[in-house]
Amino acid sequence: MAYVPGVALLAALVVGCSAGADGNANGADSKAGSPTVTPAPPGKYLTLPAPCRAVPRSTLKDLLPGAAELPGDQQDKVFRGSAAVTYDTDRKVGCSWKSDAPSATRSLSIDFERVVSYDPAVSDDDRADTVYAKKEKAAGLSSSATPGPPEEKDKKGEESEGSEESGKTEDPAGADATGSTDPSPSGSSSESGQDTDGAPGSSSSPEEALPSRILDNLGDAAFLQDLPKRAGSTAQHHSVSVVFRTSNVVVTVRYAEQPALITQVPDGRELQEKAQALARKLAEALSE
């Protein structure tokens, strides 16, 4: 008769241990000491567009004067563009075009970079914003910075903080479509006036009115870098870069002109307007 209570006690102990083990398994993650980590959300874009088909032919005709007058085969070759070498078309792609007209050579290139964060605590968008911010800083600009303090502006009178930094850096996305980089300031009124071909002020006025700057209403963040250049005794070369970010994709548009004659000066305002217009079209196409 003493055996039965012992069996009952043993069974009770077994049930109690099982209940305690189940309680730890089900309740450990909900305790404050072991919080659950929620992965950061992925970016909006999982793929990239075909870059050489991203710009309509009608737009290319406007950006590349003289190309439409070429014979059929040559015209098709110009408008077809040249794809950039890439090893992962889901991460980075690009295309470039170039046309030679009697008055000037125009070149255009576009690049798409899809940014992916491998840190679960950092979203693709935040990582892309860091990539974009580095390009913006390389251009001597900052979307969060206010104009330089008076003491910095008084150092050289007419010299701005942005123009000084842009003179020390190359195009943030690399060389322009013609393969050259520009060491000259983009916003210095005095230096641009001295660089004219024996006619002070003839080309400096447009350049003074078109400094590198942050752009509004283009993607999530955007800037324009204006790079007028005079290469020794050759004609002036003028390049404009528009860089913008939309979600986890960073896009760069470069548009440049090289006049055929030394006496010719590129129209910086036109280059900027057309580069911005193309950038907005690309941003709209990405958002569709």
PDB file of C-alpha atoms in Angstrom:
ATOM      1  CA  MET A   1       0.000   0.000   0.000  1.00  0.00           C
ATOM      2  CA  ALA A   2       3.022   2.429   0.556  1.00  0.00           C
ATOM      3  CA  TYR A   3       4.037   1.961  -3.113  1.00  0.00           C
ATOM      4  CA  VAL A   4       1.051   3.748  -4.604  1.00  0.00           C
ATOM      5  CA  PRO A   5       1.655   7.162  -2.988  1.00  0.00           C
ATOM      6  CA  GLY A   6       5.308   6.946  -4.116  1.00  0.00           C
ATOM      7  CA  VAL A   7       4.249   6.407  -7.714  1.00  0.00           C
ATOM      8  CA  ALA A   8       1.840   9.343  -7.449  1.00  0.00           C
ATOM      9  CA  LEU A   9       4.582  11.579  -6.042  1.00  0.00           C
ATOM     10  CA  LEU A  10       6.990  10.595  -8.812  1.00  0.00           C
ATOM     11  CA  ALA A  11       4.391  11.341 -11.482  1.00  0.00           C
ATOM     12  CA  ALA A  12       3.698  14.755  -9.946  1.00  0.00           C
ATOM     13  CA  LEU A  13       7.401  15.632 -10.030  1.00  0.00           C
ATOM     14  CA  VAL A  14       7.685  14.618 -13.689  1.00  0.00           C
ATOM     15  CA  VAL A  15       4.647  16.730 -14.650  1.00  0.00           C
ATOM     16  CA  GLY A  16       6.023  19.704 -12.724  1.00  0.00           C
ATOM     17  CA  CYS A  17       9.420  19.563 -14.440  1.00  0.00           C
ATOM     18  CA  SER A  18       7.787  19.305 -17.856  1.00  0.00           C
ATOM     19  CA  ALA A  19       5.596  22.315 -17.140  1.00  0.00           C
ATOM     20  CA  GLY A  20       8.621  24.336 -15.998  1.00  0.00           C
ATOM     21  CA  ALA A  21      10.588  23.448 -19.140  1.00  0.00           C
ATOM     22  CA  ASP A  22       7.667  24.437 -21.385  1.00  0.00           C
ATOM     23  CA  GLY A  23       7.308  27.720 -19.538  1.00  0.00           C
ATOM     24  CA  ASN A  24      10.947  28.650 -20.162  1.00  0.00           C
ATOM     25  CA  ALA A  25      10.745  27.721 -23.834  1.00  0.00           C
ATOM     26  CA  ASN A  26       7.617  29.771 -24.436  1.00  0.00           C
ATOM     27  CA  GLY A  27       8.330  32.745 -22.237  1.00  0.00           C
ATOM     28  CA  ALA A  28      12.076  33.450 -22.558  1.00  0.00           C
ATOM     29  CA  ASP A  29      11.814  35.643 -25.714  1.00  0.00           C
ATOM     30  CA  SER A  30       9.146  37.880 -24.206  1.00  0.00           C
ATOM     31  CA  LYS A  31      11.302  38.893 -21.233  1.00  0.00           C
ATOM     32  CA  ALA A  32      12.931  42.311 -21.189  1.00  0.00           C
ATOM     33  CA  GLY A  33      16.412  40.808 -21.025  1.00  0.00           C
ATOM     34  CA  SER A  34      16.223  39.260 -24.547  1.00  0.00           C
ATOM     35  CA  PRO A  35      14.472  41.718 -26.951  1.00  0.00           C
ATOM     36  CA  THR A  36      13.554  40.705 -30.493  1.00  0.00           C
ATOM     37  CA  VAL A  37      15.473  42.555 -33.266  1.00  0.00           C
ATOM     38  CA  THR A  38      13.262  43.691 -36.148  1.00  0.00           C
ATOM     39  CA  PRO A  39      15.172  43.833 -39.470  1.00  0.00           C
ATOM     40  CA  ALA A  40      15.236  47.215 -41.225  1.00  0.00           C
ATOM     41  CA  PRO A  41      12.873  47.442 -44.214  1.00  0.00           C
ATOM     42  CA  PRO A  42      14.318  46.699 -47.683  1.00  0.00           C
ATOM     43  CA  GLY A  43      14.612  49.363 -50.351  1.00  0.00           C
ATOM     44  CA  LYS A  44      11.917  50.058 -52.896  1.00  0.00           C
ATOM     45  CA  TYR A  45      13.961  48.919 -55.893  1.00  0.00           C
ATOM     46  CA  LEU A  46      15.081  45.330 -56.472  1.00  0.00           C
ATOM     47  CA  THR A  47      16.306  45.839 -60.051  1.00  0.00           C
ATOM     48  CA  LEU A  48      17.561  48.647 -62.291  1.00  0.00           C
ATOM     49  CA  PRO A  49      16.327  49.882 -65.687  1.00  0.00           C
ATOM     50  CA  ALA A  50      18.172  49.207 -68.927  1.00  0.00           C
ATOM     51  CA  PRO A  51      20.294  52.389 -69.051  1.00  0.00           C
ATOM     52  CA  CYS A  52      20.712  52.700 -72.821  1.00  0.00           C
ATOM     53  CA  ARG A  53      16.933  52.559 -73.220  1.00  0.00           C
ATOM     54  CA  ALA A  54      16.204  54.891 -70.311  1.00  0.00           C
ATOM     55  CA  VAL A  55      16.445  58.075 -72.423  1.00  0.00           C
ATOM     56  CA  PRO A  56      13.879  58.433 -75.260  1.00  0.00           C
ATOM     57  CA  ARG A  57      15.241  59.104 -78.740  1.00  0.00           C
ATOM     58  CA  SER A  58      13.355  62.412 -78.899  1.00  0.00           C
ATOM     59  CA  THR A  59      15.240  63.556 -75.784  1.00  0.00           C
ATOM     60  CA  LEU A  60      18.564  62.364 -77.192  1.00  0.00           C
ATOM     61  CA  LYS A  61      17.953  64.384 -80.373  1.00  0.00           C
ATOM     62  CA  ASP A  62      17.556  67.487 -78.230  1.00  0.00           C
ATOM     63  CA  LEU A  63      20.612  66.752 -76.083  1.00  0.00           C
ATOM     64  CA  LEU A  64      22.897  65.726 -78.952  1.00  0.00           C
ATOM     65  CA  PRO A  65      22.698  68.402 -81.675  1.00  0.00           C
ATOM     66  CA  GLY A  66      23.776  67.204 -85.083  1.00  0.00           C
ATOM     67  CA  ALA A  67      23.126  63.514 -84.423  1.00  0.00           C
ATOM     68  CA  ALA A  68      19.759  63.582 -86.192  1.00  0.00           C
ATOM     69  CA  GLU A  69      21.435  64.822 -89.394  1.00  0.00           C
ATOM     70  CA  LEU A  70      23.820  61.880 -89.578  1.00  0.00           C
ATOM     71  CA  PRO A  71      23.296  59.028 -92.094  1.00  0.00           C
ATOM     72  CA  GLY A  72      21.057  56.215 -90.902  1.00  0.00           C
ATOM     73  CA  ASP A  73      23.686  53.779 -89.616  1.00  0.00           C
ATOM     74  CA  GLN A  74      25.763  56.469 -87.881  1.00  0.00           C
ATOM     75  CA  GLN A  75      22.666  58.020 -86.350  1.00  0.00           C
ATOM     76  CA  ASP A  76      21.514  54.680 -84.949  1.00  0.00           C
ATOM     77  CA  LYS A  77      24.962  54.076 -83.477  1.00  0.00           C
ATOM     78  CA  VAL A  78      24.948  57.438 -81.673  1.00  0.00           C
ATOM     79  CA  PHE A  79      21.432  57.014 -80.294  1.00  0.00           C
ATOM     80  CA  ARG A  80      22.093  53.393 -79.305  1.00  0.00           C
ATOM     81  CA  GLY A  81      24.672  54.542 -76.774  1.00  0.00           C
ATOM     82  CA  SER A  82      27.506  52.624 -75.179  1.00  0.00           C
ATOM     83  CA  ALA A  83      26.748  50.564 -72.083  1.00  0.00           C
ATOM     84  CA  ALA A  84      29.131  50.865 -69.144  1.00  0.00           C
ATOM     85  CA  VAL A  85      31.065  47.765 -68.136  1.00  0.00           C
ATOM     86  CA  THR A  86      29.449  46.225 -65.067  1.00  0.00           C
ATOM     87  CA  TYR A  87      29.595  42.893 -63.289  1.00  0.00           C
ATOM     88  CA  ASP A  88      26.166  43.040 -61.661  1.00  0.00           C
ATOM     89  CA  THR A  89      23.367  44.693 -63.623  1.00  0.00           C
ATOM     90  CA  ASP A  90      21.104  44.528 -60.574  1.00  0.00           C
ATOM     91  CA  ARG A  91      23.482  46.751 -58.624  1.00  0.00           C
ATOM     92  CA  LYS A  92      25.077  49.217 -61.055  1.00  0.00           C
ATOM     93  CA  VAL A  93      24.508  50.124 -64.712  1.00  0.00           C
ATOM     94  CA  GLY A  94      25.263  53.046 -67.003  1.00  0.00           C
ATOM     95  CA  CYS A  95      25.255  54.300 -70.576  1.00  0.00           C
ATOM     96  CA  SER A  96      26.919  57.131 -72.512  1.00  0.00           C
ATOM     97  CA  TRP A  97      26.293  58.982 -75.775  1.00  0.00           C
ATOM     98  CA  LYS A  98      28.378  61.402 -77.825  1.00  0.00           C
ATOM     99  CA  SER A  99      27.730  63.512 -80.904  1.00  0.00           C
ATOM    100  CA  ASP A 100      30.095  65.624 -82.990  1.00  0.00           C
ATOM    101  CA  ALA A 101      28.583  68.689 -84.642  1.00  0.00           C
ATOM    102  CA  PRO A 102      30.461  71.376 -86.623  1.00  0.00           C
ATOM    103  CA  SER A 103      30.136  73.854 -83.749  1.00  0.00           C
ATOM    104  CA  ALA A 104      30.695  71.591 -80.731  1.00  0.00           C
ATOM    105  CA  THR A 105      30.826  68.094 -79.293  1.00  0.00           C
ATOM    106  CA  ARG A 106      28.140  67.141 -76.798  1.00  0.00           C
ATOM    107  CA  SER A 107      28.389  64.144 -74.471  1.00  0.00           C
ATOM    108  CA  LEU A 108      25.894  62.591 -72.095  1.00  0.00           C
ATOM    109  CA  SER A 109      26.113  59.776 -69.573  1.00  0.00           C
ATOM    110  CA  ILE A 110      23.789  58.337 -66.951  1.00  0.00           C
ATOM    111  CA  ASP A 111      24.540  55.942 -64.097  1.00  0.00           C
ATOM    112  CA  PHE A 112      22.196  54.010 -61.807  1.00  0.00           C
ATOM    113  CA  GLU A 113      23.429  52.507 -58.542  1.00  0.00           C
ATOM    114  CA  ARG A 114      21.149  50.324 -56.413  1.00  0.00           C
ATOM    115  CA  VAL A 115      22.369  50.299 -52.825  1.00  0.00           C
ATOM    116  CA  VAL A 116      21.829  47.292 -50.567  1.00  0.00           C
ATOM    117  CA  SER A 117      22.544  47.266 -46.834  1.00  0.00           C
ATOM    118  CA  TYR A 118      23.829  44.006 -45.387  1.00  0.00           C
ATOM    119  CA  ASP A 119      23.338  45.292 -41.846  1.00  0.00           C
ATOM    120  CA  PRO A 120      19.884  44.223 -40.588  1.00  0.00           C
ATOM    121  CA  ALA A 121      19.785  47.307 -38.364  1.00  0.00           C
ATOM    122  CA  VAL A 122      20.359  49.694 -41.304  1.00  0.00           C
ATOM    123  CA  SER A 123      17.815  50.032 -44.100  1.00  0.00           C
ATOM    124  CA  ASP A 124      18.715  50.126 -47.779  1.00  0.00           C
ATOM    125  CA  ASP A 125      17.407  53.706 -47.935  1.00  0.00           C
ATOM    126  CA  ASP A 126      19.648  54.826 -45.073  1.00  0.00           C
ATOM    127  CA  ARG A 127      22.661  53.170 -46.665  1.00  0.00           C
ATOM    128  CA  ALA A 128      21.846  54.833 -50.014  1.00  0.00           C
ATOM    129  CA  ASP A 129      21.545  58.173 -48.245  1.00  0.00           C
ATOM    130  CA  THR A 130      25.089  57.700 -46.909  1.00  0.00           C
ATOM    131  CA  VAL A 131      26.377  56.944 -50.423  1.00  0.00           C
ATOM    132  CA  TYR A 132      24.599  60.038 -51.770  1.00  0.00           C
ATOM    133  CA  ALA A 133      25.878  62.239 -48.920  1.00  0.00           C
ATOM    134  CA  LYS A 134      29.493  61.331 -49.765  1.00  0.00           C
ATOM    135  CA  LYS A 135      28.979  62.487 -53.349  1.00  0.00           C
ATOM    136  CA  GLU A 136      27.346  65.691 -52.141  1.00  0.00           C
ATOM    137  CA  LYS A 137      30.233  66.376 -49.774  1.00  0.00           C
ATOM    138  CA  ALA A 138      32.776  65.689 -52.536  1.00  0.00           C
ATOM    139  CA  ALA A 139      31.076  68.425 -54.564  1.00  0.00           C
ATOM    140  CA  GLY A 140      31.615  70.881 -51.698  1.00  0.00           C
ATOM    141  CA  LEU A 141      27.915  70.988 -50.878  1.00  0.00           C
ATOM    142  CA  SER A 142      25.703  69.985 -47.971  1.00  0.00           C
ATOM    143  CA  SER A 143      21.920  69.818 -47.899  1.00  0.00           C
ATOM    144  CA  SER A 144      21.923  70.341 -44.121  1.00  0.00           C
ATOM    145  CA  ALA A 145      24.480  73.146 -44.013  1.00  0.00           C
ATOM    146  CA  THR A 146      23.645  76.821 -43.845  1.00  0.00           C
ATOM    147  CA  PRO A 147      25.629  79.462 -45.785  1.00  0.00           C
ATOM    148  CA  GLY A 148      29.157  79.924 -44.496  1.00  0.00           C
ATOM    149  CA  PRO A 149      29.708  82.295 -41.529  1.00  0.00           C
ATOM    150  CA  PRO A 150      30.689  85.924 -42.271  1.00  0.00           C
ATOM    151  CA  GLU A 151      34.291  85.436 -41.204  1.00  0.00           C
ATOM    152  CA  GLU A 152      34.791  82.746 -43.848  1.00  0.00           C
ATOM    153  CA  LYS A 153      33.193  84.852 -46.559  1.00  0.00           C
ATOM    154  CA  ASP A 154      35.363  87.828 -45.659  1.00  0.00           C
ATOM    155  CA  LYS A 155      38.598  85.942 -46.230  1.00  0.00           C
ATOM    156  CA  LYS A 156      38.625  86.609 -49.965  1.00  0.00           C
ATOM    157  CA  GLY A 157      35.636  88.851 -50.386  1.00  0.00           C
ATOM    158  CA  GLU A 158      33.902  87.272 -53.325  1.00  0.00           C
ATOM    159  CA  GLU A 159      35.043  83.696 -52.788  1.00  0.00           C
ATOM    160  CA  SER A 160      32.429  81.281 -51.439  1.00  0.00           C
ATOM    161  CA  GLU A 161      32.999  78.203 -49.330  1.00  0.00           C
ATOM    162  CA  GLY A 162      31.359  75.923 -51.889  1.00  0.00           C
ATOM    163  CA  SER A 163      33.469  77.139 -54.817  1.00  0.00           C
ATOM    164  CA  GLU A 164      36.682  76.640 -52.866  1.00  0.00           C
ATOM    165  CA  GLU A 165      35.910  73.019 -52.047  1.00  0.00           C
ATOM    166  CA  SER A 166      34.586  72.141 -55.491  1.00  0.00           C
ATOM    167  CA  GLY A 167      37.865  73.353 -56.933  1.00  0.00           C
ATOM    168  CA  LYS A 168      39.724  70.711 -54.945  1.00  0.00           C
ATOM    169  CA  THR A 169      37.583  67.729 -55.907  1.00  0.00           C
ATOM    170  CA  GLU A 170      36.669  65.927 -59.031  1.00  0.00           C
ATOM    171  CA  ASP A 171      33.183  65.175 -60.272  1.00  0.00           C
ATOM    172  CA  PRO A 172      31.675  63.174 -57.331  1.00  0.00           C
ATOM    173  CA  ALA A 173      30.631  60.361 -59.597  1.00  0.00           C
ATOM    174  CA  GLY A 174      33.994  60.187 -61.428  1.00  0.00           C
ATOM    175  CA  ALA A 175      35.256  61.708 -64.658  1.00  0.00           C
ATOM    176  CA  ASP A 176      32.762  63.334 -67.007  1.00  0.00           C
ATOM    177  CA  ALA A 177      31.538  61.658 -70.165  1.00  0.00           C
ATOM    178  CA  THR A 178      34.552  62.845 -72.138  1.00  0.00           C
ATOM    179  CA  GLY A 179      36.945  61.360 -69.565  1.00  0.00           C
ATOM    180  CA  SER A 180      38.197  64.623 -68.057  1.00  0.00           C
ATOM    181  CA  THR A 181      37.913  65.934 -64.528  1.00  0.00           C
ATOM    182  CA  ASP A 182      37.722  69.550 -63.517  1.00  0.00           C
ATOM    183  CA  PRO A 183      39.888  71.235 -60.890  1.00  0.00           C
ATOM    184  CA  SER A 184      38.480  74.731 -61.348  1.00  0.00           C
ATOM    185  CA  PRO A 185      35.964  76.354 -58.992  1.00  0.00           C
ATOM    186  CA  SER A 186      32.375  76.485 -60.164  1.00  0.00           C
ATOM    187  CA  GLY A 187      31.136  79.466 -58.252  1.00  0.00           C
ATOM    188  CA  SER A 188      34.054  81.907 -58.114  1.00  0.00           C
ATOM    189  CA  SER A 189      33.102  85.065 -59.985  1.00  0.00           C
ATOM    190  CA  SER A 190      36.570  86.565 -60.064  1.00  0.00           C
ATOM    191  CA  GLU A 191      38.357  83.465 -61.337  1.00  0.00           C
ATOM    192  CA  SER A 192      35.787  82.670 -63.998  1.00  0.00           C
ATOM    193  CA  GLY A 193      36.124  86.198 -65.295  1.00  0.00           C
ATOM    194  CA  GLN A 194      39.902  85.824 -65.564  1.00  0.00           C
ATOM    195  CA  ASP A 195      39.552  82.592 -67.497  1.00  0.00           C
ATOM    196  CA  THR A 196      37.757  84.203 -70.434  1.00  0.00           C
ATOM    197  CA  ASP A 197      39.554  84.412 -73.725  1.00  0.00           C
ATOM    198  CA  GLY A 198      40.734  88.001 -73.560  1.00  0.00           C
ATOM    199  CA  ALA A 199      37.247  89.311 -72.850  1.00  0.00           C
ATOM    200  CA  PRO A 200      36.671  89.684 -69.089  1.00  0.00           C
ATOM    201  CA  GLY A 201      33.029  89.280 -68.193  1.00  0.00           C
ATOM    202  CA  SER A 202      31.955  87.852 -71.557  1.00  0.00           C
ATOM    203  CA  SER A 203      31.471  84.351 -70.147  1.00  0.00           C
ATOM    204  CA  SER A 204      31.826  84.963 -66.414  1.00  0.00           C
ATOM    205  CA  SER A 205      28.330  86.386 -66.014  1.00  0.00           C
ATOM    206  CA  PRO A 206      26.467  83.150 -66.888  1.00  0.00           C
ATOM    207  CA  GLU A 207      28.863  81.110 -64.722  1.00  0.00           C
ATOM    208  CA  GLU A 208      28.359  83.442 -61.752  1.00  0.00           C
ATOM    209  CA  ALA A 209      24.610  82.936 -62.021  1.00  0.00           C
ATOM    210  CA  LEU A 210      24.918  79.141 -62.161  1.00  0.00           C
ATOM    211  CA  PRO A 211      26.782  77.882 -59.089  1.00  0.00           C
ATOM    212  CA  SER A 212      26.822  74.314 -57.867  1.00  0.00           C
ATOM    213  CA  ARG A 213      23.890  73.904 -55.490  1.00  0.00           C
ATOM    214  CA  ILE A 214      21.377  71.686 -53.711  1.00  0.00           C
ATOM    215  CA  LEU A 215      18.246  70.998 -55.788  1.00  0.00           C
ATOM    216  CA  ASP A 216      14.682  70.836 -54.510  1.00  0.00           C
ATOM    217  CA  ASN A 217      11.811  68.614 -55.665  1.00  0.00           C
ATOM    218  CA  LEU A 218      14.016  65.979 -57.274  1.00  0.00           C
ATOM    219  CA  GLY A 219      13.896  62.529 -55.707  1.00  0.00           C
ATOM    220  CA  ASP A 220      14.575  62.317 -51.972  1.00  0.00           C
ATOM    221  CA  ALA A 221      17.724  64.466 -52.257  1.00  0.00           C
ATOM    222  CA  ALA A 222      19.621  66.041 -55.159  1.00  0.00           C
ATOM    223  CA  PHE A 223      22.405  68.435 -56.089  1.00  0.00           C
ATOM    224  CA  LEU A 224      23.904  69.984 -59.209  1.00  0.00           C
ATOM    225  CA  GLN A 225      27.625  70.463 -59.779  1.00  0.00           C
ATOM    226  CA  ASP A 226      28.642  72.969 -62.438  1.00  0.00           C
ATOM    227  CA  LEU A 227      32.171  72.531 -63.789  1.00  0.00           C
ATOM    228  CA  PRO A 228      33.294  75.112 -66.332  1.00  0.00           C
ATOM    229  CA  LYS A 229      36.860  74.553 -67.444  1.00  0.00           C
ATOM    230  CA  ARG A 230      39.457  76.146 -69.637  1.00  0.00           C
ATOM    231  CA  ALA A 231      42.123  73.728 -70.787  1.00  0.00           C
ATOM    232  CA  GLY A 232      45.154  75.811 -71.712  1.00  0.00           C
ATOM    233  CA  SER A 233      44.886  77.180 -75.254  1.00  0.00           C
ATOM    234  CA  THR A 234      42.079  74.851 -76.291  1.00  0.00           C
ATOM    235  CA  ALA A 235      38.398  75.718 -76.300  1.00  0.00           C
ATOM    236  CA  GLN A 236      36.483  75.792 -73.061  1.00  0.00           C
ATOM    237  CA  HIS A 237      34.952  72.577 -71.784  1.00  0.00           C
ATOM    238  CA  HIS A 238      31.836  72.804 -69.632  1.00  0.00           C
ATOM    239  CA  SER A 239      30.393  69.869 -67.690  1.00  0.00           C
ATOM    240  CA  VAL A 240      27.280  69.640 -65.511  1.00  0.00           C
ATOM    241  CA  SER A 241      26.470  66.771 -63.147  1.00  0.00           C
ATOM    242  CA  VAL A 242      23.091  66.200 -61.512  1.00  0.00           C
ATOM    243  CA  VAL A 243      23.040  63.560 -58.769  1.00  0.00           C
ATOM    244  CA  PHE A 244      19.879  62.469 -56.994  1.00  0.00           C
ATOM    245  CA  ARG A 245      18.665  59.698 -54.714  1.00  0.00           C
ATOM    246  CA  THR A 246      15.265  58.047 -54.763  1.00  0.00           C
ATOM    247  CA  SER A 247      14.796  55.369 -52.110  1.00  0.00           C
ATOM    248  CA  ASN A 248      17.780  52.996 -52.447  1.00  0.00           C
ATOM    249  CA  VAL A 249      18.871  54.089 -55.936  1.00  0.00           C
ATOM    250  CA  VAL A 250      21.401  56.861 -56.642  1.00  0.00           C
ATOM    251  CA  VAL A 251      21.353  58.334 -60.168  1.00  0.00           C
ATOM    252  CA  THR A 252      24.008  60.496 -61.824  1.00  0.00           C
ATOM    253  CA  VAL A 253      23.466  62.498 -65.024  1.00  0.00           C
ATOM    254  CA  ARG A 254      26.484  64.133 -66.697  1.00  0.00           C
ATOM    255  CA  TYR A 255      26.108  66.487 -69.636  1.00  0.00           C
ATOM    256  CA  ALA A 256      29.030  68.295 -71.269  1.00  0.00           C
ATOM    257  CA  GLU A 257      29.974  70.460 -74.223  1.00  0.00           C
ATOM    258  CA  GLN A 258      33.314  71.016 -75.940  1.00  0.00           C
ATOM    259  CA  PRO A 259      33.179  73.879 -78.491  1.00  0.00           C
ATOM    260  CA  ALA A 260      35.023  73.459 -81.779  1.00  0.00           C
ATOM    261  CA  LEU A 261      36.593  76.933 -81.615  1.00  0.00           C
ATOM    262  CA  ILE A 262      38.527  78.717 -78.877  1.00  0.00           C
ATOM    263  CA  THR A 263      36.345  81.785 -79.256  1.00  0.00           C
ATOM    264  CA  GLN A 264      33.177  79.840 -78.497  1.00  0.00           C
ATOM    265  CA  VAL A 265      31.876  79.599 -74.945  1.00  0.00           C
ATOM    266  CA  PRO A 266      29.447  76.848 -73.858  1.00  0.00           C
ATOM    267  CA  ASP A 267      26.064  77.983 -72.616  1.00  0.00           C
ATOM    268  CA  GLY A 268      26.205  76.832 -69.008  1.00  0.00           C
ATOM    269  CA  ARG A 269      22.599  77.748 -68.347  1.00  0.00           C
ATOM    270  CA  GLU A 270      21.385  75.554 -71.205  1.00  0.00           C
ATOM    271  CA  LEU A 271      23.518  72.624 -70.049  1.00  0.00           C
ATOM    272  CA  GLN A 272      22.150  72.892 -66.535  1.00  0.00           C
ATOM    273  CA  GLU A 273      18.532  73.176 -67.618  1.00  0.00           C
ATOM    274  CA  LYS A 274      18.744  70.167 -69.925  1.00  0.00           C
ATOM    275  CA  ALA A 275      20.617  68.035 -67.391  1.00  0.00           C
ATOM    276  CA  GLN A 276      18.007  68.819 -64.742  1.00  0.00           C
ATOM    277  CA  ALA A 277      15.135  68.118 -67.121  1.00  0.00           C
ATOM    278  CA  LEU A 278      16.578  64.694 -67.954  1.00  0.00           C
ATOM    279  CA  ALA A 279      17.170  63.912 -64.271  1.00  0.00           C
ATOM    280  CA  ARG A 280      13.514  64.682 -63.516  1.00  0.00           C
ATOM    281  CA  LYS A 281      12.367  62.414 -66.342  1.00  0.00           C
ATOM    282  CA  LEU A 282      14.488  59.583 -64.975  1.00  0.00           C
ATOM    283  CA  ALA A 283      13.135  60.151 -61.463  1.00  0.00           C
ATOM    284  CA  GLU A 284       9.561  60.031 -62.785  1.00  0.00           C
ATOM    285  CA  ALA A 285      10.272  56.834 -64.738  1.00  0.00           C
ATOM    286  CA  LEU A 286      11.711  55.173 -61.630  1.00  0.00           C
ATOM    287  CA  SER A 287       8.664  56.082 -59.557  1.00  0.00           C
ATOM    288  CA  GLU A 288       6.223  54.513 -62.025  1.00  0.00           C
TER     289      GLU A 288
END
